[in-house]
Coordinates of C-alpha atoms and ligand atoms in Angstrom, one line a residue:
X1 CA -20.2 21.2 -26.9
X2 CA -20.1 17.6 -28.0
X3 CA -22.6 15.0 -26.7
X4 CA -19.7 13.1 -25.1
X5 CA -18.3 16.2 -23.3
X6 CA -21.9 17.1 -22.2
X7 CA -22.3 13.7 -20.5
X8 CA -18.9 13.8 -19.0
X9 CA -19.7 17.3 -17.5
X10 CA -23.0 16.0 -16.0
X11 CA -21.2 13.0 -14.5
X12 CA -18.7 15.3 -12.8
X13 CA -21.5 17.6 -11.5
X14 CA -23.9 14.9 -10.5
X15 CA -21.3 12.6 -8.8
X16 CA -19.1 15.0 -6.8
X17 CA -16.1 13.7 -4.8
X18 CA -15.7 10.6 -7.0
X19 CA -12.5 11.3 -9.0
X20 CA -11.8 7.7 -10.0
X21 CA -15.2 7.3 -11.3
X22 CA -14.8 10.6 -13.3
X23 CA -11.5 9.4 -14.6
X24 CA -12.9 6.1 -15.9
X25 CA -16.0 7.7 -17.5
X26 CA -13.8 10.4 -19.1
X27 CA -11.4 7.8 -20.7
X28 CA -14.1 5.7 -22.0
X29 CA -16.5 8.3 -23.4
X30 CA -13.7 10.2 -25.1
X31 CA -12.5 7.1 -26.8
X32 CA -16.1 6.6 -28.1
X33 CA -16.2 9.9 -30.0
X34 CA -15.7 8.3 -33.4
X35 CA -18.6 5.9 -32.8
X36 CA -20.8 8.6 -31.2
X37 CA -20.2 10.8 -34.2
X38 CA -21.7 8.2 -36.5
X39 CA -24.8 7.7 -34.4
X40 CA -25.2 11.0 -32.5
X41 CA -28.9 11.8 -33.2
X42 CA -30.0 8.3 -32.1
X43 CA -27.7 8.1 -29.2
X44 CA -28.9 11.5 -28.0
X45 CA -32.6 10.7 -28.5
X46 CA -32.2 7.5 -26.6
X47 CA -30.0 9.0 -23.8
X48 CA -27.7 6.1 -24.5
X49 CA -24.7 7.5 -22.8
X50 CA -26.7 8.9 -19.9
X51 CA -28.1 5.5 -19.2
X52 CA -24.6 3.9 -19.6
X53 CA -23.0 6.1 -17.0
X54 CA -25.9 5.6 -14.4
X55 CA -25.7 2.3 -12.5
X56 CA -29.0 0.3 -12.8
X57 CA -28.8 -0.1 -9.1
X58 CA -26.4 0.8 -6.3
X59 CA -26.6 -0.8 -2.8
X60 CA -25.0 0.7 0.3
X61 CA -25.4 -1.1 3.7
X62 CA -24.3 -1.4 7.2
X63 CA -21.9 -4.3 8.1
X64 CA -21.5 -4.8 11.8
X65 CA -19.4 -7.5 13.2
X66 CA -17.6 -8.4 16.5
X67 CA -13.8 -8.7 16.9
X68 CA -12.0 -11.2 19.1
X69 CA -12.1 -8.9 22.1
X70 CA -15.9 -8.5 21.9
X71 CA -15.7 -5.1 20.4
X72 CA -18.3 -4.3 17.7
X73 CA -17.1 -2.6 14.4
X74 CA -19.3 -1.0 11.8
X75 CA -18.2 -1.0 8.2
X76 CA -20.0 0.1 5.0
X77 CA -20.8 -2.5 2.3
X78 CA -21.5 -1.7 -1.4
X79 CA -22.7 -3.4 -4.5
X80 CA -23.1 -1.5 -7.6
X81 CA -25.3 -3.3 -10.3
X82 CA -24.1 -1.3 -13.1
X83 CA -25.3 -2.8 -16.4
X84 CA -27.1 -6.2 -17.2
X85 CA -27.7 -5.7 -20.9
X86 CA -25.6 -8.7 -21.9
X87 CA -25.9 -10.9 -18.8
X88 CA -26.2 -11.1 -15.0
X89 CA -24.1 -8.5 -13.1
X90 CA -20.7 -9.9 -12.7
X91 CA -17.5 -8.4 -10.9
X92 CA -15.5 -8.7 -7.8
X93 CA -15.8 -7.6 -4.1
X94 CA -13.0 -5.4 -2.9
X95 CA -12.1 -5.3 0.8
X96 CA -9.7 -2.4 1.5
X97 CA -9.9 0.6 3.8
X98 CA -9.8 3.0 0.8
X99 CA -13.1 1.7 -0.6
X100 CA -15.9 4.2 -1.1
X101 CA -18.8 4.6 -3.6
X102 CA -16.7 6.3 -6.2
X103 CA -14.0 3.5 -6.3
X104 CA -16.8 0.8 -6.6
X105 CA -18.4 2.8 -9.4
X106 CA -15.3 3.3 -11.4
X107 CA -14.6 -0.5 -11.0
X108 CA -18.1 -1.4 -11.9
X109 CA -18.1 0.9 -14.9
X110 CA -14.9 -0.6 -16.3
X111 CA -16.3 -4.0 -15.7
X112 CA -19.1 -3.4 -18.1
X113 CA -16.7 -3.2 -21.1
X114 CA -14.2 -5.7 -19.9
X115 CA -16.9 -8.4 -19.5
X116 CA -18.3 -7.5 -22.9
X117 CA -14.7 -7.9 -24.4
X118 CA -14.5 -11.6 -23.0
X119 CA -17.2 -12.5 -25.6
X120 CA -19.1 -14.2 -22.7
X121 CA -22.7 -13.4 -21.5
X122 CA -21.8 -11.3 -18.3
X123 CA -23.0 -7.8 -17.4
X124 CA -21.0 -5.4 -15.1
X125 CA -21.0 -4.9 -11.4
X126 CA -18.7 -4.5 -8.4
X127 CA -18.8 -4.3 -4.7
X128 CA -16.9 -4.4 -1.5
X129 CA -16.4 -2.6 1.8
X130 CA -14.0 -0.4 3.7
X131 CA -13.2 -3.3 5.9
X132 CA -9.4 -3.9 6.3
X133 CA -8.6 -7.7 6.3
X134 CA -5.0 -7.1 7.4
X135 CA -4.1 -8.4 10.7
X136 CA -7.5 -9.9 11.4
X137 CA -8.0 -13.4 12.7
X138 CA -9.7 -16.1 10.6
X139 CA -12.7 -15.8 13.0
X140 CA -12.8 -12.1 12.5
X141 CA -12.7 -12.4 8.6
X142 CA -15.5 -15.0 9.0
X143 CA -17.6 -12.7 11.2
X144 CA -17.3 -9.8 8.7
X145 CA -18.0 -12.1 5.6
X146 CA -21.0 -13.6 7.3
X147 CA -22.4 -10.2 8.2
X148 CA -21.7 -8.8 4.8
X149 CA -23.5 -11.6 3.1
X150 CA -26.5 -11.5 5.5
X151 CA -27.5 -8.2 3.7
X152 CA -26.0 -8.9 0.2
X153 CA -27.6 -12.3 -0.2
X154 CA -31.1 -10.8 -1.1
X155 CA -29.7 -8.8 -4.0
X156 CA -27.6 -11.5 -5.7
X157 CA -28.1 -15.0 -7.3
X158 CA -26.7 -17.3 -10.0
X159 CA -28.8 -15.6 -12.7
X160 CA -29.0 -12.1 -11.1
X161 CA -25.5 -11.0 -9.8
X162 CA -22.5 -13.1 -9.3
X163 CA -19.7 -11.5 -7.2
X164 CA -16.1 -12.8 -7.0
X165 CA -12.7 -11.8 -5.5
X166 CA -10.7 -8.5 -5.9
X167 CA -8.2 -6.8 -3.5
X168 CA -8.5 -8.4 -0.1
X169 CA -11.0 -11.0 -1.2
X170 CA -9.6 -14.4 -2.1
X171 CA -10.6 -18.0 -1.6
X172 CA -10.9 -17.8 2.2
X173 CA -13.4 -14.9 2.0
X174 CA -15.4 -16.4 -0.9
X175 CA -15.7 -19.6 1.0
X176 CA -17.1 -17.8 4.1
X177 CA -19.5 -15.8 2.0
X178 CA -20.6 -18.8 0.0
X179 CA -21.3 -20.8 3.2
X180 CA -23.4 -17.9 4.5
X181 CA -25.4 -17.5 1.2
X182 CA -26.2 -21.2 1.1
X183 CA -27.3 -21.0 4.7
X184 CA -29.7 -18.1 4.2
X185 CA -31.1 -19.3 0.9
X186 CA -31.1 -23.0 1.6
X187 CA -29.8 -23.3 -2.0
X188 CA -26.5 -24.6 -3.5
X189 CA -25.9 -22.5 -6.6
X190 CA -23.1 -20.7 -8.5
X191 CA -23.7 -17.3 -6.8
X192 CA -20.0 -16.5 -6.4
X193 CA -16.9 -17.4 -8.4
X194 CA -13.5 -18.2 -7.2
X195 CA -15.0 -20.9 -4.9
X196 CA -12.9 -23.7 -3.5
X197 CA -12.3 -26.6 -5.9
X198 CA -14.4 -29.1 -3.9
X199 CA -17.5 -26.9 -3.9
X200 CA -17.9 -25.6 -7.4
X201 CA -14.7 -23.6 -8.0
X202 CA -13.1 -23.7 -11.4
X203 CA -9.5 -25.1 -11.9
X204 CA -7.3 -22.2 -13.2
X205 CA -9.5 -19.4 -11.7
X206 CA -6.8 -18.7 -9.3
X207 CA -4.2 -18.4 -12.0
X208 CA -6.5 -16.8 -14.6
X209 CA -5.9 -13.0 -14.3
X210 CA -2.1 -13.3 -14.1
X211 CA -1.9 -16.0 -16.8
X212 CA -4.3 -14.1 -19.1
X213 CA -2.3 -10.9 -18.8
X214 CA 0.7 -12.9 -20.2
X215 CA -1.3 -14.6 -22.9
X216 CA -2.5 -11.3 -24.3
X217 CA 0.9 -9.8 -24.0
X218 CA 2.5 -12.8 -25.6
X219 CA 0.0 -12.5 -28.6
X220 CA 0.5 -8.8 -29.0
X221 CA 4.4 -9.3 -29.0
X222 CA 4.1 -12.1 -31.6
X223 CA 2.1 -9.9 -33.9
X224 CA 5.0 -7.5 -33.9
X225 CA 7.7 -10.2 -34.5
X226 CA 8.8 -10.1 -30.8
X227 CA 8.7 -12.5 -27.9
X228 CA 8.8 -12.8 -24.2
X229 CA 12.0 -14.9 -24.2
X230 CA 14.9 -13.2 -22.4
X231 CA 12.8 -10.1 -21.6
X232 CA 13.2 -8.4 -18.2
X233 CA 9.9 -7.5 -16.5
X234 CA 9.0 -5.3 -13.7
X235 CA 5.9 -6.2 -11.8
X236 CA 4.1 -4.3 -9.0
X237 CA 1.9 -5.9 -6.4
X238 CA 2.4 -9.2 -4.7
X239 CA -1.2 -10.5 -4.6
X240 CA -3.2 -12.9 -6.7
X241 CA -2.7 -11.1 -10.1
X242 CA 1.0 -10.3 -9.5
X243 CA 1.9 -13.7 -8.3
X244 CA 0.3 -15.6 -11.3
X245 CA 1.7 -13.0 -13.8
X246 CA 5.2 -13.7 -12.5
X247 CA 4.7 -17.4 -12.7
X248 CA 3.5 -17.4 -16.3
X249 CA 6.1 -14.8 -17.5
X250 CA 8.8 -17.2 -16.2
X251 CA 7.1 -20.2 -17.9
X252 CA 7.2 -18.1 -21.1
X253 CA 11.0 -17.4 -20.8
X254 CA 11.0 -13.9 -19.3
X255 CA 12.7 -12.9 -16.0
X256 CA 10.6 -10.8 -13.4
X257 CA 12.9 -8.9 -11.2
X258 CA 10.4 -6.9 -9.0
X259 CA 7.2 -7.0 -7.0
X260 CA 5.8 -4.9 -4.3
X261 CA 3.1 -4.4 -1.6
X262 CA 1.8 -1.3 0.0
X263 CA 4.8 -0.8 2.3
X264 CA 7.8 -1.5 0.0
X265 CA 9.3 -3.4 -3.1
X266 CA 11.6 -6.1 -3.9
X267 CA 14.4 -6.1 -6.5
X268 CA 15.6 -9.7 -7.1
X269 CA 18.4 -9.7 -9.7
X270 CA 18.1 -13.6 -10.0
X271 CA 14.4 -13.3 -10.8
X272 CA 11.5 -13.6 -8.3
X273 CA 11.3 -17.0 -6.6
X274 CA 7.5 -17.6 -7.2
X275 CA 7.4 -20.6 -4.7
X276 CA 8.9 -18.4 -1.9
X277 CA 6.6 -15.5 -2.9
X278 CA 3.5 -17.8 -2.7
X279 CA 4.6 -19.2 0.7
X280 CA 5.0 -15.7 2.1
X281 CA 1.9 -14.1 0.6
X282 CA -0.7 -17.0 0.3
X283 CA 0.2 -19.1 3.3
X284 CA 1.8 -16.9 5.9
X285 CA 0.1 -13.6 4.7
X286 CA 3.4 -11.9 5.7
X287 CA 5.1 -8.7 4.4
X288 CA 7.6 -8.6 1.6
X289 CA 10.5 -8.1 4.1
X290 CA 10.2 -11.8 4.7
X291 CA 11.1 -12.5 1.1
X292 CA 14.3 -10.4 1.2
X293 CA 15.2 -12.1 4.5
X294 CA 14.8 -15.5 2.9
X295 CA 16.6 -14.8 -0.4
X296 CA 20.1 -13.6 -0.7
X297 CA 19.7 -12.2 -4.3
X298 CA 16.9 -9.9 -3.2
X299 CA 16.9 -6.4 -1.9
X300 CA 14.0 -4.8 0.0
X301 CA 13.2 -1.0 -0.5
X302 CA 10.7 0.9 1.6
X303 CA 8.1 2.9 -0.3
X304 CA 7.4 2.9 -4.0
X305 CA 10.0 2.6 -6.7
X306 CA 9.3 -0.5 -8.9
X307 CA 9.1 1.7 -12.1
X308 CA 12.6 3.0 -11.7
X309 CA 13.9 -0.4 -12.5
X310 CA 15.4 -0.9 -15.9
X311 CA 13.0 -3.4 -17.8
X312 CA 11.7 -4.2 -21.2
X313 CA 8.1 -4.8 -20.0
X314 CA 6.2 -3.2 -17.0
X315 CA 3.2 -5.0 -15.5
X316 CA 1.3 -3.0 -12.9
X317 CA -0.7 -5.4 -10.8
X318 CA -1.4 -3.6 -7.5
X319 CA -4.0 -1.0 -7.6
X320 CA -5.4 2.1 -9.4
X321 CA -3.3 5.2 -10.2
X322 CA 0.0 3.4 -9.1
X323 CA 1.9 4.3 -12.4
X324 CA 2.2 8.1 -12.7
X325 CA 3.6 10.3 -15.5
X326 CA 7.1 10.5 -14.0
X327 CA 7.2 6.6 -13.8
X328 CA 6.1 6.4 -17.5
X329 CA 8.9 8.8 -18.4
X330 CA 11.4 6.9 -16.4
X331 CA 10.3 3.5 -18.0
X332 CA 10.5 5.1 -21.6
X333 CA 14.0 6.4 -20.7
X334 CA 15.0 3.0 -19.6
X335 CA 13.8 1.5 -22.9
X336 CA 10.5 -0.2 -22.0
X337 CA 8.7 -1.6 -25.1
X338 CA 5.4 -2.7 -23.5
X339 CA 3.1 -1.8 -20.5
X340 CA 0.2 -4.2 -19.8
X341 CA -2.2 -3.5 -17.0
X342 CA -3.0 -6.3 -14.6
X343 CA -4.6 -4.1 -12.0
X344 CA -7.7 -2.0 -12.8
X345 CA -6.7 1.5 -14.1
X346 CA -3.2 1.4 -12.6
X347 CA -1.9 4.2 -15.0
X348 CA -2.9 7.7 -14.3
X349 CA -4.6 9.6 -17.3
X350 CA -1.4 11.5 -18.1
X351 CA 0.8 8.4 -17.8
X352 CA -1.5 6.6 -20.3
X353 CA -1.5 9.3 -22.8
X354 CA 2.3 9.7 -22.6
X355 CA 2.8 6.0 -23.2
X356 CA 0.4 6.2 -26.2
X357 CA 2.2 9.2 -27.6
X358 CA 5.5 7.4 -27.3
X359 CA 4.0 4.5 -29.3
X360 CA 4.8 2.0 -26.5
X361 CA 2.8 -1.2 -26.7
X362 CA 0.0 -0.3 -24.1
X363 CA -2.5 -3.0 -23.1
X364 CA -5.2 -1.3 -21.0
X365 CA -6.7 -3.1 -17.9
X366 CA -10.1 -3.8 -19.4
X367 CA -8.5 -5.9 -22.1
X368 CA -5.4 -7.1 -20.3
X369 CA -6.8 -8.4 -17.0
X370 CA -10.0 -9.8 -18.5
X371 CA -8.8 -13.3 -18.1
X372 CA -9.9 -13.4 -14.5
X373 CA -13.6 -12.5 -15.0
X374 CA -13.6 -14.6 -18.2
X375 CA -12.6 -17.7 -16.2
X376 CA -15.2 -16.7 -13.7
X377 CA -17.8 -16.9 -16.5
X378 CA -16.3 -20.4 -17.3
X379 CA -16.9 -21.3 -13.6
X380 CA -20.6 -20.1 -14.0
X381 CA -20.9 -22.5 -17.1
X382 CA -19.5 -25.4 -15.2
X383 CA -21.9 -24.8 -12.2
X384 CA -24.9 -24.5 -14.5
X385 CA -24.1 -27.9 -16.1
X386 CA -22.9 -29.3 -12.7
X387 CA -19.6 -30.5 -14.2
X388 CA -16.0 -29.7 -13.5
X389 CA -13.7 -29.2 -16.4
X390 CA -9.9 -30.1 -16.3
X391 CA -7.1 -27.5 -15.8
X392 CA -5.9 -27.9 -19.3
X393 CA -9.5 -27.4 -20.8
X394 CA -10.0 -24.2 -18.8
X395 CA -6.5 -22.8 -19.6
X396 CA -6.9 -23.6 -23.3
X397 CA -10.2 -21.7 -23.3
X398 CA -8.6 -18.8 -21.5
X399 CA -5.8 -18.6 -23.9
X400 CA -8.4 -18.6 -26.8
X401 CA -10.3 -15.9 -25.2
X402 CA -7.2 -13.6 -24.7
X403 CA -6.0 -14.2 -28.2
X404 CA -9.4 -13.4 -29.7
X405 CA -9.8 -10.4 -27.3
X406 CA -6.4 -9.0 -28.6
X407 CA -7.5 -9.3 -32.3
X408 CA -10.9 -7.8 -31.4
X409 CA -9.4 -4.7 -29.9
X410 CA -6.9 -4.6 -32.6
X411 CA -9.4 -4.6 -35.4
X412 CA -11.6 -2.0 -33.6
X413 CA -8.7 0.3 -33.3
X414 CA -7.9 -0.1 -37.1
X415 CA -11.5 0.3 -38.2
X416 CA -11.7 3.8 -36.6
X417 CA -8.4 4.9 -37.7
X418 CA -6.5 4.5 -34.4
X419 CA -4.1 1.5 -35.3
X420 CA -2.2 0.4 -32.2
X421 CA -4.3 2.4 -29.7
X422 CA -5.9 -0.3 -27.6
X423 CA -7.3 2.2 -25.2
X424 CA -9.6 3.3 -28.1
X425 CA -9.9 -0.3 -29.5
X426 CA -10.9 -1.8 -26.1
X427 CA -13.4 0.9 -25.3
X428 CA -15.1 0.8 -28.6
X429 CA -15.2 -3.1 -29.0
X430 CA -16.5 -3.5 -25.5
X431 CA -19.1 -0.6 -25.9
X432 CA -20.5 -1.8 -29.3
X433 CA -22.0 -5.1 -28.1
X434 CA -23.4 -3.4 -24.9
X435 CA -24.9 -0.5 -27.0
X436 CA -26.5 -2.9 -29.4
X437 CA -28.1 -5.0 -26.6
X438 CA -29.3 -1.9 -24.8
X439 CA -30.8 -0.7 -28.0
X440 CA -32.6 -4.0 -28.7
X441 CA -34.0 -4.1 -25.1
X442 CA -35.8 -0.8 -25.3
X443 CA -35.7 2.0 -22.9
X444 CA -35.0 0.4 -19.5
Ligands
LIG1 P1 -4.6 -8.9 -3.8 O1 -5.3 -8.3 -2.6 O2 -4.4 -10.3 -3.9 O3 -3.3 -8.1 -3.9 C1 -3.2 -6.8 -4.1 C2 -1.7 -6.3 -4.1 O4 -1.7 -4.9 -4.4 C3 -1.1 -6.6 -2.7 O5 0.2 -6.8 -2.9 C4 -1.2 -5.2 -2.1 O6 -0.3 -4.9 -1.1 C5 -1.2 -4.2 -3.2 N1 -1.9 -3.0 -3.0 C6 -3.2 -3.0 -2.8 N2 -3.6 -1.7 -2.6 C7 -2.6 -1.0 -2.6 C8 -2.3 0.4 -2.5 N3 -3.3 1.2 -2.2 N4 -1.1 0.8 -2.6 C9 -0.1 -0.1 -2.9 N5 -0.2 -1.4 -3.0 C10 -1.5 -1.9 -2.9 O7 -5.5 -8.3 -5.0 P2 -5.4 -8.7 -6.5 O8 -4.1 -9.2 -7.0 O9 -6.6 -9.7 -6.7 O10 -5.8 -7.4 -7.3 C11 -4.8 -6.5 -7.8 C12 -5.3 -5.6 -8.9 O11 -5.9 -6.4 -9.9 C13 -6.6 -4.8 -8.4 O12 -6.6 -3.5 -9.2 C14 -7.8 -5.6 -8.9 O13 -8.9 -4.8 -9.1 C15 -7.2 -6.2 -10.1 N6 -7.8 -7.4 -10.8 C16 -8.0 -8.5 -9.9 C17 -8.6 -9.6 -10.6 C18 -8.6 -10.9 -9.8 O14 -9.0 -11.9 -10.3 N7 -8.2 -11.0 -8.5 C19 -9.1 -9.6 -11.9 C20 -8.8 -8.4 -12.6 C21 -8.3 -7.3 -12.0 P3 -0.7 -5.0 0.5 O15 -0.8 -6.5 0.8 O16 0.4 -4.3 1.3 O17 -2.1 -4.3 0.6
LIG2 O1 -11.7 -6.8 -11.8 C1 -12.0 -7.9 -12.0 O2 -12.3 -8.2 -13.3 C2 -12.1 -8.8 -11.0 N1 -11.8 -8.5 -9.8 C3 -12.6 -10.2 -11.3 C4 -14.2 -10.3 -11.4 C5 -14.8 -11.7 -11.4 O3 -16.0 -11.7 -11.4 O4 -14.1 -12.7 -11.6

C-alpha cells in the first residue's frame, strides 16, 4: 500500500465518526501522491504526513450562558490549533448547531493549505461551537460570546492564534469576543480579525472573501480568453461570502440570479438586488422570504434547488457538501463553464471528480475563498504597525494576492503533469511551503 493510502487508513481508523475530516484528508493526500513519490523515503522516516494530519493541539471546553428567561444553557466550544509551521494559527470560529470536532478538524486542516497559498505568514486553525445564534437576542449573543472567550482567551494571542469569523460569526460576535479578551488580558492587541473599523478592523475585510472569489475567477477566465461580462451566475448562500460575491460579480458585468439560505432559495430574473439582500440579511437578520416579498422579479422556493438553474458559472457560498453529483450533472447539462467554491468544501467528492473529468474550470475552496483569510493577515499587519490602510490599498493587495495565487496553483498543476486541475495544483502548492518549513524546524 502506498504511504499516502496508509496514512489515510490510519486517519479513518483513529478518528472515527469524522466523515468531513476524512473527506478533506483524503482529497489533499491523494493529490500529493506525485510529490510524495519523489520524497517517499524522507517523508516516511520523518513521519511528515502523520504529523500533518495530527493537530498540534485541540481544545474542547464547556460554554455555559444564561438566556433572557434566566435559563442556563451549556454548549461545547472548540479550537483546533492544527499547524503553526509558517505562522501563528489562523482561522475562523463557526457558530452553528451542526458543529462538532470532525467539522472543526476538516476546516482547520483545509486552512493550513489555504493560508499557505495566500503567501502570507499564517498557520492553520479553526474553532467554534454548536451554539445556534439564530433567533437569539443581542444580549444572549453577548452572554455566549463572553463565556466562550472566558475559556478561549488563555489559548490565543496576536502572535499565537488569531481567530476570525465564519458561519454565524460576524462583526457583532467578533466585537463581543474582542471586548471580553481585552478585559481578561488587560491588553489591546490584534487577537481577532474582522474587528469593527474603529477598533483595529481592516477596511475591505467584510468584502474580502466574496471579492477575492471573483478576482481569482476573473483571472482564470481571462487566461482562457473569457470574461465575466454578460455571464449568468448561480450563487448559493446569503451570508457574508455570498453577498459580496454577488456585489463584485455585478461590478464585473455578470448577472447573479440566485441566492439561498438553509430554508429555501431565490430566483430573481432581474438579478439579485444586493442592497435589498444586505438590508434583509445584515440589518434585519430576516429570512429570504422577505426578499421575495419586496421584489416583484423574484420567486422564492422552499428547500434546495439553486443548481437546477441555467447558468454559466456556479458559486457555492453556503456550507460543506452542498453541491452533489446530481447537481454537478445538472449544471454541466445546462452548459456551466466554471465552478468556484466560496464556501469550504461545498462540493462532494464525487461532484468534484465529475466536474474535473468534464474539464469544467473548477477553482477549489482553499484557493478560491482564500481572499478572506488573506485580508485577515493584512489586518494583522495593520494592527502590528498600529496603522490603518485605505480601502483601495487593501483591495489592491487582495487583487494581487488572488492573481498570484491563481498563477501559483496553475504552475504547480502544470509542473506535476496535471494542467488545469486546480485541486491538485492548490494542494501541492499549499503543501510544499508547509512541508519545507516543517522540515527546517526539526521533529516537533
Ligand atoms: P454566514 O453565516 O454569513 O452565511 C452562511 C450562509 O450559508 C447563510 O445563508 C446560511 O443560511 C447558509 N447555510 C449555512 N449552513 C447551512 C446549511 N447547513 N445548509 C444550508 N445553508 C446553510 O457565513 P459565511 O458567508 O461567512 O460562510 C459561508 C461559507 O464560506 C462557509 O463554508 C465558510 O466556512 C466559508 N468561508 C467564509 C469566510 C469568511 O470570511 N466569512 C472565508 C472563507 C470561507 P441560514 O442563515 O439559513 O443558516
Ligand atoms: O474559512 C476561512 O478562511 C475563514 N473563515 C476566514 C478565516 C480568517 O481568519 O479570516
